[in-house]
Amino acid sequence: MTTSSAPGKVYLFGEHAVVYGEPAVPCAIERRARVTVEARADDRLQVQANDLTLDGFTVTWGGDADDRPDVDVPAPLVEAAMGYIDGAVEQAREAADAPEAGFDVTIESEIPLGAGLGSSAAVVVACIDAATRELGVELDAATIADRAFQVEYEVQDGEASRADTFCSAMGGAVHVQGDDCRRLTDVPNLPFVVGYDGGTGDTGELVAGVRALREEYGFAADTVAAIGDIVRRGKGALDEDDVEEVGRLMDFNHGLLSALGVSSRSLDAMVWAAREADALGAKLTGAGGGGCVVALDRTEQTLTALEYTPGCEEAFRAELDTDGVRAER
Ligand code: PMV
């Protein structure tokens, strides 16, 4: 039996624009997905998820069976969850040259599913690490990031950047532009506060929406390019330890994401609650449509304001997690 964990993330800047080659800065947070795998005698997969969203679901598949779990969550989420695990196990089989390997997989995740905190990337990264180690092979974090990206790319029909998977595998704050991914060193202390509306956004649909706008309107393409400018300025502000400027740029980034149609009433309500509580900055994180916002605040005010904001189901402080994927006992 082998257990690995990997962190979720927030986007400080750059989601959506990163899909078109602009840079992005995701940051790993101390909310983890833990995946335990145990080799089976056959080539099947049994998955048990004790996820915040897929609580207590168990499903076995592989071989001849055409299993579909009977659980009370939207079918596309379950299909996607199964696709991610299937893909991660396939990567592990390939890396360990064990095409017939079967596993019992248990997922315990502190990261809400489909809420912009990179839950799928964390599960895939941890699963590849645990399954390869269970088969006696150790992969380095960069190789795991690369294999995890292949899985996301396939499950998301090509609409995936390397941002989530690289950030989860490496930990810390990272800078991603196309295939160029690196970890940022010496980032200032970033006092993250996360607000979660309990909902999810459909990443594929939201990415397709931005793509259509970008193709139809020159000013939408300019908006995407302007997000790239914000990220470049934001990277400079991080280098100079200017957290106030980072906050202002986050506010601007949210405005542009909103113009691209990927915010929502509850995300905007949480962003405004954070702003009125004197957060240094606040924006949605991830694909949008619903899910989470991230704010920067050194005081307790934003956390308290979010707790009282209608539509905010949960608010929590999140520390930057400098650890990426790691073995657990
Ligand atoms: O909501 P998430 O965590 O799946 O993030 C999606 C981020 C996008 O930039 C919209 C897509 C991507 O793969 O980068």
mmCIF file of C-alpha atoms and ligand atoms in Angstrom:
data_model
loop_
_atom_site.group_PDB
_atom_site.id
_atom_site.type_symbol
_atom_site.label_atom_id
_atom_site.label_comp_id
_atom_site.label_asym_id
_atom_site.label_seq_id
_atom_site.Cartn_x
_atom_site.Cartn_y
_atom_site.Cartn_z
ATOM 1 C CA MET A 1 0.000 0.000 0.000
ATOM 2 C CA THR A 2 1.419 3.375 -1.001
ATOM 3 C CA THR A 3 0.143 6.871 -0.243
ATOM 4 C CA SER A 4 1.076 10.176 -1.866
ATOM 5 C CA SER A 5 -0.374 13.644 -1.544
ATOM 6 C CA ALA A 6 -0.301 16.761 -3.698
ATOM 7 C CA PRO A 7 -1.570 20.317 -3.107
ATOM 8 C CA GLY A 8 -4.373 22.301 -4.691
ATOM 9 C CA LYS A 9 -3.718 25.831 -5.949
ATOM 10 C CA VAL A 10 -5.071 29.309 -6.454
ATOM 11 C CA TYR A 11 -4.320 31.487 -9.453
ATOM 12 C CA LEU A 12 -2.684 34.718 -8.374
ATOM 13 C CA PHE A 13 -2.974 35.821 -12.015
ATOM 14 C CA GLY A 14 -3.492 34.603 -15.533
ATOM 15 C CA GLU A 15 -6.137 31.848 -15.803
ATOM 16 C CA HIS A 16 -7.825 31.638 -19.226
ATOM 17 C CA ALA A 17 -5.175 33.851 -20.852
ATOM 18 C CA VAL A 18 -2.639 31.060 -20.178
ATOM 19 C CA VAL A 19 -4.574 28.888 -22.655
ATOM 20 C CA TYR A 20 -3.497 31.334 -25.428
ATOM 21 C CA GLY A 21 0.187 31.438 -24.546
ATOM 22 C CA GLU A 22 0.127 34.280 -22.009
ATOM 23 C CA PRO A 23 1.914 33.701 -18.686
ATOM 24 C CA ALA A 24 0.143 32.717 -15.440
ATOM 25 C CA VAL A 25 1.166 32.502 -11.785
ATOM 26 C CA PRO A 26 -0.592 29.750 -9.838
ATOM 27 C CA CYS A 27 0.358 29.157 -6.183
ATOM 28 C CA ALA A 28 0.066 25.838 -4.329
ATOM 29 C CA ILE A 29 -1.986 26.015 -1.113
ATOM 30 C CA GLU A 30 -1.986 23.847 1.977
ATOM 31 C CA ARG A 31 -5.085 21.892 0.995
ATOM 32 C CA ARG A 32 -4.157 18.468 -0.281
ATOM 33 C CA ALA A 33 -5.475 15.435 -2.070
ATOM 34 C CA ARG A 34 -4.156 12.141 -0.652
ATOM 35 C CA VAL A 35 -4.251 9.070 -2.846
ATOM 36 C CA THR A 36 -3.584 5.568 -1.528
ATOM 37 C CA VAL A 37 -3.094 2.703 -3.959
ATOM 38 C CA GLU A 38 -2.745 -1.001 -3.427
ATOM 39 C CA ALA A 39 -1.888 -3.409 -6.220
ATOM 40 C CA ARG A 40 -4.641 -5.941 -7.033
ATOM 41 C CA ALA A 41 -4.336 -9.482 -8.302
ATOM 42 C CA ASP A 42 -6.334 -8.603 -11.465
ATOM 43 C CA ASP A 43 -6.171 -5.714 -13.928
ATOM 44 C CA ARG A 44 -9.229 -3.878 -12.594
ATOM 45 C CA LEU A 45 -9.472 -0.572 -10.788
ATOM 46 C CA GLN A 46 -11.523 0.033 -7.704
ATOM 47 C CA VAL A 47 -11.813 3.635 -6.647
ATOM 48 C CA GLN A 48 -13.171 4.949 -3.406
ATOM 49 C CA ALA A 49 -13.471 8.703 -3.086
ATOM 50 C CA ASN A 50 -13.856 10.429 0.250
ATOM 51 C CA ASP A 51 -13.773 13.739 -1.491
ATOM 52 C CA LEU A 52 -15.586 16.790 -0.202
ATOM 53 C CA THR A 53 -17.814 16.578 -3.262
ATOM 54 C CA LEU A 54 -17.847 12.868 -4.100
ATOM 55 C CA ASP A 55 -18.232 11.835 -0.515
ATOM 56 C CA GLY A 56 -18.144 8.109 0.044
ATOM 57 C CA PHE A 57 -18.456 6.985 -3.550
ATOM 58 C CA THR A 58 -16.970 3.666 -4.585
ATOM 59 C CA VAL A 59 -16.734 2.333 -8.096
ATOM 60 C CA THR A 60 -14.958 -0.578 -9.727
ATOM 61 C CA TRP A 61 -14.205 -0.658 -13.396
ATOM 62 C CA GLY A 62 -11.977 -2.203 -15.985
ATOM 63 C CA GLY A 63 -12.126 -5.663 -17.513
ATOM 64 C CA ASP A 64 -15.499 -6.355 -19.203
ATOM 65 C CA ALA A 65 -17.711 -4.476 -16.809
ATOM 66 C CA ASP A 66 -19.408 -1.295 -17.947
ATOM 67 C CA ASP A 67 -19.747 0.160 -14.482
ATOM 68 C CA ARG A 68 -21.277 3.506 -13.797
ATOM 69 C CA PRO A 69 -21.506 4.638 -10.202
ATOM 70 C CA ASP A 70 -24.855 5.467 -8.732
ATOM 71 C CA VAL A 71 -24.082 8.630 -6.779
ATOM 72 C CA ASP A 72 -25.809 11.882 -6.121
ATOM 73 C CA VAL A 73 -23.471 14.199 -7.997
ATOM 74 C CA PRO A 74 -23.669 15.478 -11.573
ATOM 75 C CA ALA A 75 -22.789 12.717 -14.065
ATOM 76 C CA PRO A 76 -20.149 14.801 -15.913
ATOM 77 C CA LEU A 77 -18.240 15.273 -12.642
ATOM 78 C CA VAL A 78 -18.230 11.520 -12.009
ATOM 79 C CA GLU A 79 -17.246 10.769 -15.608
ATOM 80 C CA ALA A 80 -14.441 13.294 -15.355
ATOM 81 C CA ALA A 81 -13.267 11.940 -11.983
ATOM 82 C CA MET A 82 -13.150 8.419 -13.442
ATOM 83 C CA GLY A 83 -11.357 9.710 -16.536
ATOM 84 C CA TYR A 84 -8.672 11.381 -14.401
ATOM 85 C CA ILE A 85 -8.007 8.257 -12.333
ATOM 86 C CA ASP A 86 -8.063 6.021 -15.392
ATOM 87 C CA GLY A 87 -5.583 8.335 -17.093
ATOM 88 C CA ALA A 88 -3.305 8.563 -14.046
ATOM 89 C CA VAL A 89 -3.217 4.772 -13.671
ATOM 90 C CA GLU A 90 -2.498 4.399 -17.388
ATOM 91 C CA GLN A 91 0.478 6.768 -17.003
ATOM 92 C CA ALA A 92 1.766 4.756 -14.027
ATOM 93 C CA ARG A 93 1.396 1.454 -15.924
ATOM 94 C CA GLU A 94 3.350 2.921 -18.829
ATOM 95 C CA ALA A 95 6.076 4.455 -16.620
ATOM 96 C CA ALA A 96 6.546 1.178 -14.743
ATOM 97 C CA ASP A 97 6.143 -0.980 -17.838
ATOM 98 C CA ALA A 98 3.329 -2.906 -16.144
ATOM 99 C CA PRO A 99 0.385 -2.711 -18.583
ATOM 100 C CA GLU A 100 -1.721 -5.241 -16.660
ATOM 101 C CA ALA A 101 -1.427 -3.669 -13.206
ATOM 102 C CA GLY A 102 -4.718 -3.260 -11.308
ATOM 103 C CA PHE A 103 -5.234 -1.154 -8.186
ATOM 104 C CA ASP A 104 -7.517 -0.309 -5.328
ATOM 105 C CA VAL A 105 -7.393 3.479 -5.183
ATOM 106 C CA THR A 106 -8.610 5.563 -2.244
ATOM 107 C CA ILE A 107 -8.886 9.315 -2.611
ATOM 108 C CA GLU A 108 -9.152 11.656 0.351
ATOM 109 C CA SER A 109 -9.277 15.251 -0.725
ATOM 110 C CA GLU A 110 -9.555 18.528 1.152
ATOM 111 C CA ILE A 111 -10.018 20.344 -2.145
ATOM 112 C CA PRO A 112 -13.549 20.924 -3.439
ATOM 113 C CA LEU A 113 -14.066 19.454 -6.900
ATOM 114 C CA GLY A 114 -14.364 21.747 -9.923
ATOM 115 C CA ALA A 115 -14.137 24.918 -7.829
ATOM 116 C CA GLY A 116 -10.976 26.461 -9.287
ATOM 117 C CA LEU A 117 -8.605 25.011 -6.685
ATOM 118 C CA GLY A 118 -7.023 22.408 -8.947
ATOM 119 C CA SER A 119 -8.568 19.314 -7.345
ATOM 120 C CA SER A 120 -8.262 17.164 -10.446
ATOM 121 C CA ALA A 121 -4.596 18.071 -10.962
ATOM 122 C CA ALA A 122 -3.800 17.274 -7.312
ATOM 123 C CA VAL A 123 -5.550 13.887 -7.513
ATOM 124 C CA VAL A 124 -3.856 12.982 -10.799
ATOM 125 C CA VAL A 125 -0.399 14.046 -9.577
ATOM 126 C CA ALA A 126 -0.740 12.154 -6.269
ATOM 127 C CA CYS A 127 -2.194 9.091 -8.031
ATOM 128 C CA ILE A 128 0.641 8.874 -10.588
ATOM 129 C CA ASP A 129 3.218 9.157 -7.787
ATOM 130 C CA ALA A 130 1.537 6.573 -5.532
ATOM 131 C CA ALA A 131 0.836 4.067 -8.327
ATOM 132 C CA THR A 132 4.369 4.223 -9.780
ATOM 133 C CA ARG A 133 5.937 3.861 -6.329
ATOM 134 C CA GLU A 134 3.592 0.939 -5.628
ATOM 135 C CA LEU A 135 5.065 -0.640 -8.780
ATOM 136 C CA GLY A 136 8.602 0.054 -7.546
ATOM 137 C CA VAL A 137 9.411 3.059 -9.745
ATOM 138 C CA GLU A 138 10.311 6.571 -8.510
ATOM 139 C CA LEU A 139 9.583 9.476 -10.859
ATOM 140 C CA ASP A 140 10.867 12.989 -10.246
ATOM 141 C CA ALA A 141 8.354 15.812 -9.743
ATOM 142 C CA ALA A 142 8.914 17.300 -13.215
ATOM 143 C CA THR A 143 8.187 13.935 -14.884
ATOM 144 C CA ILE A 144 5.059 13.499 -12.768
ATOM 145 C CA ALA A 145 3.962 17.033 -13.762
ATOM 146 C CA ASP A 146 4.446 16.172 -17.416
ATOM 147 C CA ARG A 147 2.551 12.881 -17.206
ATOM 148 C CA ALA A 148 -0.248 14.522 -15.200
ATOM 149 C CA PHE A 149 -0.555 17.203 -17.875
ATOM 150 C CA GLN A 150 -1.012 14.498 -20.551
ATOM 151 C CA VAL A 151 -3.927 13.140 -18.500
ATOM 152 C CA GLU A 152 -5.595 16.551 -18.075
ATOM 153 C CA TYR A 153 -5.052 17.333 -21.745
ATOM 154 C CA GLU A 154 -6.845 14.156 -22.782
ATOM 155 C CA VAL A 155 -9.705 14.339 -20.285
ATOM 156 C CA GLN A 156 -10.271 18.047 -21.075
ATOM 157 C CA ASP A 157 -10.165 17.530 -24.863
ATOM 158 C CA GLY A 158 -7.035 19.570 -25.364
ATOM 159 C CA GLU A 159 -8.304 22.569 -23.348
ATOM 160 C CA ALA A 160 -5.692 22.417 -20.603
ATOM 161 C CA SER A 161 -2.573 24.358 -19.759
ATOM 162 C CA ARG A 162 0.350 22.983 -17.771
ATOM 163 C CA ALA A 163 -0.363 25.415 -14.944
ATOM 164 C CA ASP A 164 -2.384 23.244 -12.524
ATOM 165 C CA THR A 165 -0.403 20.044 -12.873
ATOM 166 C CA PHE A 166 3.016 21.724 -12.735
ATOM 167 C CA CYS A 167 2.032 23.769 -9.676
ATOM 168 C CA SER A 168 0.641 20.745 -7.850
ATOM 169 C CA ALA A 169 3.694 18.588 -8.596
ATOM 170 C CA MET A 170 6.296 21.252 -7.712
ATOM 171 C CA GLY A 171 4.535 23.227 -4.950
ATOM 172 C CA GLY A 172 5.154 26.918 -4.207
ATOM 173 C CA ALA A 173 4.436 29.758 -6.604
ATOM 174 C CA VAL A 174 5.138 28.944 -10.243
ATOM 175 C CA HIS A 175 5.339 30.814 -13.538
ATOM 176 C CA VAL A 176 3.876 29.042 -16.543
ATOM 177 C CA GLN A 177 3.915 30.145 -20.154
ATOM 178 C CA GLY A 178 3.181 27.492 -22.749
ATOM 179 C CA ASP A 179 5.634 24.651 -22.158
ATOM 180 C CA ASP A 180 7.958 26.872 -20.126
ATOM 181 C CA CYS A 181 7.203 26.134 -16.461
ATOM 182 C CA ARG A 182 9.354 27.236 -13.539
ATOM 183 C CA ARG A 183 9.159 27.571 -9.840
ATOM 184 C CA LEU A 184 9.482 31.125 -8.484
ATOM 185 C CA THR A 185 11.940 31.604 -5.654
ATOM 186 C CA ASP A 186 11.848 34.231 -2.902
ATOM 187 C CA VAL A 187 8.172 35.105 -3.235
ATOM 188 C CA PRO A 188 6.899 37.392 -0.477
ATOM 189 C CA ASN A 189 4.465 36.111 2.140
ATOM 190 C CA LEU A 190 1.054 36.060 0.432
ATOM 191 C CA PRO A 191 -1.815 36.131 2.959
ATOM 192 C CA PHE A 192 -4.418 34.198 0.954
ATOM 193 C CA VAL A 193 -8.051 34.041 1.960
ATOM 194 C CA VAL A 194 -10.351 31.788 -0.082
ATOM 195 C CA GLY A 195 -14.131 32.087 -0.396
ATOM 196 C CA TYR A 196 -16.111 29.159 -1.827
ATOM 197 C CA ASP A 197 -19.708 29.470 -3.059
ATOM 198 C CA GLY A 198 -20.301 25.710 -2.958
ATOM 199 C CA GLY A 199 -20.687 25.598 -6.742
ATOM 200 C CA THR A 200 -18.679 24.498 -9.735
ATOM 201 C CA GLY A 201 -17.971 25.852 -13.181
ATOM 202 C CA ASP A 202 -17.667 23.756 -16.319
ATOM 203 C CA THR A 203 -14.054 24.446 -17.325
ATOM 204 C CA GLY A 204 -14.497 23.187 -20.913
ATOM 205 C CA GLU A 205 -17.575 25.347 -21.491
ATOM 206 C CA LEU A 206 -15.990 28.438 -19.923
ATOM 207 C CA VAL A 207 -12.790 28.055 -21.939
ATOM 208 C CA ALA A 208 -14.875 27.596 -25.106
ATOM 209 C CA GLY A 209 -16.853 30.751 -24.244
ATOM 210 C CA VAL A 210 -13.689 32.841 -23.954
ATOM 211 C CA ARG A 211 -12.370 31.316 -27.182
ATOM 212 C CA ALA A 212 -15.566 32.293 -29.041
ATOM 213 C CA LEU A 213 -15.464 35.873 -27.699
ATOM 214 C CA ARG A 214 -11.821 36.161 -28.614
ATOM 215 C CA GLU A 215 -12.535 35.033 -32.164
ATOM 216 C CA GLU A 216 -15.508 37.334 -32.586
ATOM 217 C CA TYR A 217 -14.230 40.562 -31.042
ATOM 218 C CA GLY A 218 -10.834 42.138 -31.375
ATOM 219 C CA PHE A 219 -11.354 43.816 -28.013
ATOM 220 C CA ALA A 220 -11.882 40.420 -26.361
ATOM 221 C CA ALA A 221 -8.545 39.279 -27.828
ATOM 222 C CA ASP A 222 -7.060 42.536 -26.476
ATOM 223 C CA THR A 223 -8.561 41.747 -23.070
ATOM 224 C CA VAL A 224 -6.832 38.358 -23.043
ATOM 225 C CA ALA A 225 -3.563 40.062 -24.040
ATOM 226 C CA ALA A 226 -4.105 42.676 -21.276
ATOM 227 C CA ILE A 227 -4.342 39.847 -18.732
ATOM 228 C CA GLY A 228 -0.897 38.769 -19.990
ATOM 229 C CA ASP A 229 0.343 42.343 -19.310
ATOM 230 C CA ILE A 230 -1.054 42.137 -15.771
ATOM 231 C CA VAL A 231 0.785 38.874 -15.162
ATOM 232 C CA ARG A 232 4.083 40.369 -16.361
ATOM 233 C CA ARG A 233 3.572 43.379 -14.053
ATOM 234 C CA GLY A 234 2.520 41.030 -11.267
ATOM 235 C CA LYS A 235 5.664 38.946 -11.652
ATOM 236 C CA GLY A 236 7.690 42.180 -11.304
ATOM 237 C CA ALA A 237 5.723 43.141 -8.179
ATOM 238 C CA LEU A 238 6.457 39.706 -6.668
ATOM 239 C CA ASP A 239 10.153 40.135 -7.448
ATOM 240 C CA GLU A 240 10.055 43.474 -5.612
ATOM 241 C CA ASP A 241 8.081 42.102 -2.639
ATOM 242 C CA ASP A 242 5.356 44.653 -3.407
ATOM 243 C CA VAL A 243 2.303 42.782 -2.092
ATOM 244 C CA GLU A 244 0.107 45.928 -2.277
ATOM 245 C CA GLU A 245 0.764 46.153 -6.026
ATOM 246 C CA VAL A 246 0.080 42.414 -6.370
ATOM 247 C CA GLY A 247 -3.340 43.072 -4.781
ATOM 248 C CA ARG A 248 -4.163 45.965 -7.125
ATOM 249 C CA LEU A 249 -3.257 43.828 -10.113
ATOM 250 C CA MET A 250 -5.465 40.981 -8.826
ATOM 251 C CA ASP A 251 -8.401 43.425 -8.727
ATOM 252 C CA PHE A 252 -7.687 44.440 -12.309
ATOM 253 C CA ASN A 253 -7.347 40.796 -13.358
ATOM 254 C CA HIS A 254 -10.780 40.026 -11.899
ATOM 255 C CA GLY A 255 -12.320 42.919 -13.831
ATOM 256 C CA LEU A 256 -10.950 41.575 -17.096
ATOM 257 C CA LEU A 257 -12.091 38.000 -16.338
ATOM 258 C CA SER A 258 -15.511 39.422 -15.586
ATOM 259 C CA ALA A 259 -15.494 41.244 -18.951
ATOM 260 C CA LEU A 260 -14.753 37.892 -20.589
ATOM 261 C CA GLY A 261 -17.922 36.486 -19.032
ATOM 262 C CA VAL A 262 -16.415 33.950 -16.648
ATOM 263 C CA SER A 263 -17.421 35.483 -13.325
ATOM 264 C CA SER A 264 -20.797 34.972 -11.663
ATOM 265 C CA ARG A 265 -23.056 36.776 -9.218
ATOM 266 C CA SER A 266 -21.742 34.829 -6.225
ATOM 267 C CA LEU A 267 -18.092 35.181 -7.265
ATOM 268 C CA ASP A 268 -18.596 38.936 -7.750
ATOM 269 C CA ALA A 269 -20.380 39.175 -4.379
ATOM 270 C CA MET A 270 -17.416 37.504 -2.644
ATOM 271 C CA VAL A 271 -14.905 39.709 -4.500
ATOM 272 C CA TRP A 272 -16.811 42.838 -3.456
ATOM 273 C CA ALA A 273 -17.097 41.642 0.139
ATOM 274 C CA ALA A 274 -13.313 41.221 0.190
ATOM 275 C CA ARG A 275 -12.749 44.651 -1.351
ATOM 276 C CA GLU A 276 -15.096 46.317 1.137
ATOM 277 C CA ALA A 277 -13.193 44.560 3.928
ATOM 278 C CA ASP A 278 -10.051 46.327 2.677
ATOM 279 C CA ALA A 279 -8.415 43.253 1.175
ATOM 280 C CA LEU A 280 -5.283 44.142 -0.765
ATOM 281 C CA GLY A 281 -6.934 42.512 -3.789
ATOM 282 C CA ALA A 282 -9.461 39.857 -4.760
ATOM 283 C CA LYS A 283 -10.325 37.835 -7.838
ATOM 284 C CA LEU A 284 -11.946 34.627 -8.942
ATOM 285 C CA THR A 285 -9.563 31.688 -9.237
ATOM 286 C CA GLY A 286 -9.593 29.025 -11.935
ATOM 287 C CA ALA A 287 -12.101 28.646 -14.719
ATOM 288 C CA GLY A 288 -14.844 30.677 -12.972
ATOM 289 C CA GLY A 289 -18.588 30.336 -13.443
ATOM 290 C CA GLY A 290 -18.819 29.406 -9.748
ATOM 291 C CA GLY A 291 -16.442 28.025 -7.152
ATOM 292 C CA CYS A 292 -13.791 30.097 -5.423
ATOM 293 C CA VAL A 293 -12.342 33.562 -5.099
ATOM 294 C CA VAL A 294 -8.923 34.334 -3.675
ATOM 295 C CA ALA A 295 -8.148 37.509 -1.753
ATOM 296 C CA LEU A 296 -5.040 38.876 -0.076
ATOM 297 C CA ASP A 297 -5.499 40.214 3.443
ATOM 298 C CA ARG A 298 -3.077 40.321 6.364
ATOM 299 C CA THR A 299 -5.919 41.037 8.790
ATOM 300 C CA GLU A 300 -8.934 38.856 9.698
ATOM 301 C CA GLN A 301 -11.387 41.292 8.073
ATOM 302 C CA THR A 302 -11.823 39.571 4.716
ATOM 303 C CA LEU A 303 -12.273 36.163 6.318
ATOM 304 C CA THR A 304 -14.970 37.566 8.608
ATOM 305 C CA ALA A 305 -16.661 39.494 5.781
ATOM 306 C CA LEU A 306 -16.755 36.383 3.578
ATOM 307 C CA GLU A 307 -18.239 34.323 6.397
ATOM 308 C CA TYR A 308 -21.169 36.760 6.452
ATOM 309 C CA THR A 309 -21.536 37.079 2.685
ATOM 310 C CA PRO A 310 -24.725 35.473 1.339
ATOM 311 C CA GLY A 311 -23.706 32.857 -1.211
ATOM 312 C CA CYS A 312 -20.342 32.155 0.439
ATOM 313 C CA GLU A 313 -20.535 28.614 1.791
ATOM 314 C CA GLU A 314 -17.057 28.402 3.243
ATOM 315 C CA ALA A 315 -14.183 30.811 3.810
ATOM 316 C CA PHE A 316 -10.703 29.852 4.929
ATOM 317 C CA ARG A 317 -7.182 31.106 5.155
ATOM 318 C CA ALA A 318 -4.748 29.278 2.886
ATOM 319 C CA GLU A 319 -0.999 29.201 3.333
ATOM 320 C CA LEU A 320 1.305 28.889 0.360
ATOM 321 C CA ASP A 321 2.391 25.232 0.284
ATOM 322 C CA THR A 322 6.059 24.977 -0.598
ATOM 323 C CA ASP A 323 5.804 21.179 -0.846
ATOM 324 C CA GLY A 324 4.586 19.679 -4.087
ATOM 325 C CA VAL A 325 3.866 15.978 -4.483
ATOM 326 C CA ARG A 326 5.180 13.919 -1.593
ATOM 327 C CA ALA A 327 5.107 10.434 -0.150
ATOM 328 C CA GLU A 328 2.897 9.951 2.904
ATOM 329 C CA ARG A 329 2.838 7.153 5.356
HETATM 330 O O1 PMV B 1 -10.743 25.780 -12.680
HETATM 331 P P1 PMV B 1 -9.449 25.059 -12.886
HETATM 332 O O2 PMV B 1 -8.668 24.866 -11.618
HETATM 333 O O3 PMV B 1 -9.630 23.818 -13.696
HETATM 334 O O4 PMV B 1 -8.507 26.040 -13.767
HETATM 335 C C1 PMV B 1 -8.774 26.282 -15.140
HETATM 336 C C2 PMV B 1 -7.782 27.291 -15.640
HETATM 337 C C3 PMV B 1 -7.915 27.654 -17.110
HETATM 338 O O5 PMV B 1 -6.895 28.608 -17.405
HETATM 339 C C4 PMV B 1 -9.271 28.299 -17.408
HETATM 340 C C5 PMV B 1 -7.747 26.442 -18.021
HETATM 341 C C6 PMV B 1 -6.336 25.861 -17.970
HETATM 342 O O6 PMV B 1 -6.200 24.643 -18.179
HETATM 343 O O7 PMV B 1 -5.369 26.606 -17.757
#
